Amino acid sequence: MHFSKLFALSAATLAFAHPGEKHDMKAVKREIHLRDALAARGQQGVNACSSSQAAQQVQQRSVARRAQTANELRSKRGITSAPQKWRRDLAALEKWEAINHNKTGLVHQGLNADAEIFGANTSSILTPTITDGPYYVWGEVIRQNVREEQYCDGVDVYLEVQYIDVNTCLPVQGALVDIWNANATGVYSGISTSGNYAADGWDSTYLRGIQETNEDGVVTFSTIFPGHYDGRATHTHLLTHLNSTINRNNGTLQVGTGSVAHIGQLFWNEVLRSAVEDTYPYTTNTQAVTTNADDMWSVLQASSAYDPFPEYIYLGDSLEDGLFAWIQIGINTTADYTDNSYYSIAAYYDETGGHQNTDSSAFGGGGSGSGDAMPSGSMSGAPSGSMGAAPTQSA
């Protein structure tokens, strides 16, 4: 762990990037040591079960599924050029980011059942839990495609996330997974506050959604490559609910049910980020860029045992063809971060639209986790018609 970098980040920088995202650095360091101790214990279980026949069958299905997905995505787009593959060895963060280390060139042998490409699991089986940031919205729409008609221009990303139980090495079925990230100009939907004003304010829902893991522990999202904003490296948020109830009348997550088993952020290779940001509309983003090496939370996510970067390919020979990315995340299904300070609800979305959670620490309140103010009943889906929101500022 690079604690010198971690402690060198000023509170002012973090507050500007994400108002309310403040943590006691000594407490964070203690939590990291505890997390690593638990991870070492969990790794023993992983080592014991990873070679089981059931675990090997899951891996074989994953290879076949990813290859088939890539082929289907390429066929749908009419792409015939060779896809481009970027690989990284599991190493220190700086080594992951070395340009010559990331690119291995074009894949010419085709994609069908390519175990070398699609068998790669880029995260260690025990991916750490970190903050959800202050812009988490309860009541996101249950949908696979989180792109909307407006304010979602950018490089298309088809993301597959697979959740594995670290105690059994088997898929985690029935988990409800939230995804959210900033748009190309670095603005989140559903939030209207200093540092992040989205047009349509609290009512906007773009690039947010929930999916339920299938029998192989897999969720997929059609989204875009996230834009950057001051003080944070480019990232995508994920949050995992277990044993939560879906309101079958409106297909939404019911308030107050289940546990929060994992909170994480995916980070993206610097070479890829630079290539994306040479395209429109990312070129209109005037905010300062923070590298992975200088980011507080990517440092926390990364070590010799943790790789927070998804594996990915260019579907064609250019970014305009889009990306297919995948990652496998190991979670302890008995964990519950509902009352953890890292779990903070900034807003909620119900049948009347989006609403600020005034008790959230992100906006001056003291609440976090289960202490946040929540509406009674269940969250509704998004209103009909266009749900897009535009950033009213680039910063």
Tab-separated table of N, CA, C and O in Angstrom, residues 2 53 65 78 167 177 230 250-251 260 264 303 333 354:
chain	number	residue	atom	x	y	z
A	2	HIS	N	0.504	2.221	-0.776
A	2	HIS	CA	1.278	3.444	-0.888
A	2	HIS	C	0.653	4.497	0.015
A	2	HIS	O	-0.042	5.407	-0.418
A	53	GLN	N	-14.604	-29.356	-8.963
A	53	GLN	CA	-15.211	-29.560	-10.276
A	53	GLN	C	-16.245	-28.489	-10.578
A	53	GLN	O	-16.305	-27.966	-11.701
A	65	ARG	N	-19.137	-17.918	-22.404
A	65	ARG	CA	-20.107	-16.824	-22.394
A	65	ARG	C	-19.476	-15.519	-22.888
A	65	ARG	O	-20.061	-14.798	-23.690
A	78	GLY	N	-21.929	-5.039	-37.018
A	78	GLY	CA	-21.389	-5.249	-38.353
A	78	GLY	C	-19.890	-5.102	-38.420
A	78	GLY	O	-19.334	-4.705	-39.451
A	167	ASN	N	-16.302	-18.180	-0.083
A	167	ASN	CA	-16.331	-19.352	0.781
A	167	ASN	C	-16.569	-20.650	0.010
A	167	ASN	O	-16.254	-21.736	0.494
A	177	VAL	N	-27.430	-5.622	-8.079
A	177	VAL	CA	-26.210	-4.837	-8.242
A	177	VAL	C	-26.535	-3.467	-8.818
A	177	VAL	O	-27.107	-3.353	-9.908
A	230	ASP	N	-12.573	16.637	-11.259
A	230	ASP	CA	-11.451	17.057	-10.421
A	230	ASP	C	-11.311	16.204	-9.170
A	230	ASP	O	-12.285	15.949	-8.450
A	250	ASN	N	-43.845	-3.050	-9.671
A	250	ASN	CA	-43.200	-2.013	-10.476
A	250	ASN	C	-41.726	-2.319	-10.765
A	250	ASN	O	-41.021	-1.495	-11.327
A	251	GLY	N	-41.261	-3.506	-10.372
A	251	GLY	CA	-39.912	-3.921	-10.722
A	251	GLY	C	-38.820	-3.093	-10.111
A	251	GLY	O	-37.840	-2.756	-10.776
A	260	VAL	N	-26.051	-5.102	2.479
A	260	VAL	CA	-25.097	-4.562	1.511
A	260	VAL	C	-23.814	-5.366	1.657
A	260	VAL	O	-23.064	-5.209	2.624
A	264	GLY	N	-17.846	-1.200	-4.137
A	264	GLY	CA	-16.574	-1.134	-4.847
A	264	GLY	C	-16.559	-0.129	-5.973
A	264	GLY	O	-17.598	0.421	-6.362
A	303	SER	N	-3.259	-3.530	-4.687
A	303	SER	CA	-2.080	-4.036	-3.988
A	303	SER	C	-1.596	-5.241	-4.786
A	303	SER	O	-2.113	-5.527	-5.863
A	333	THR	N	-20.380	-13.406	1.370
A	333	THR	CA	-21.833	-13.232	1.390
A	333	THR	C	-22.389	-13.052	2.795
A	333	THR	O	-23.564	-12.708	2.951
A	354	GLY	N	-37.055	12.253	-7.954
A	354	GLY	CA	-35.875	12.191	-7.116
A	354	GLY	C	-35.936	13.177	-5.971
A	354	GLY	O	-36.507	14.268	-6.100
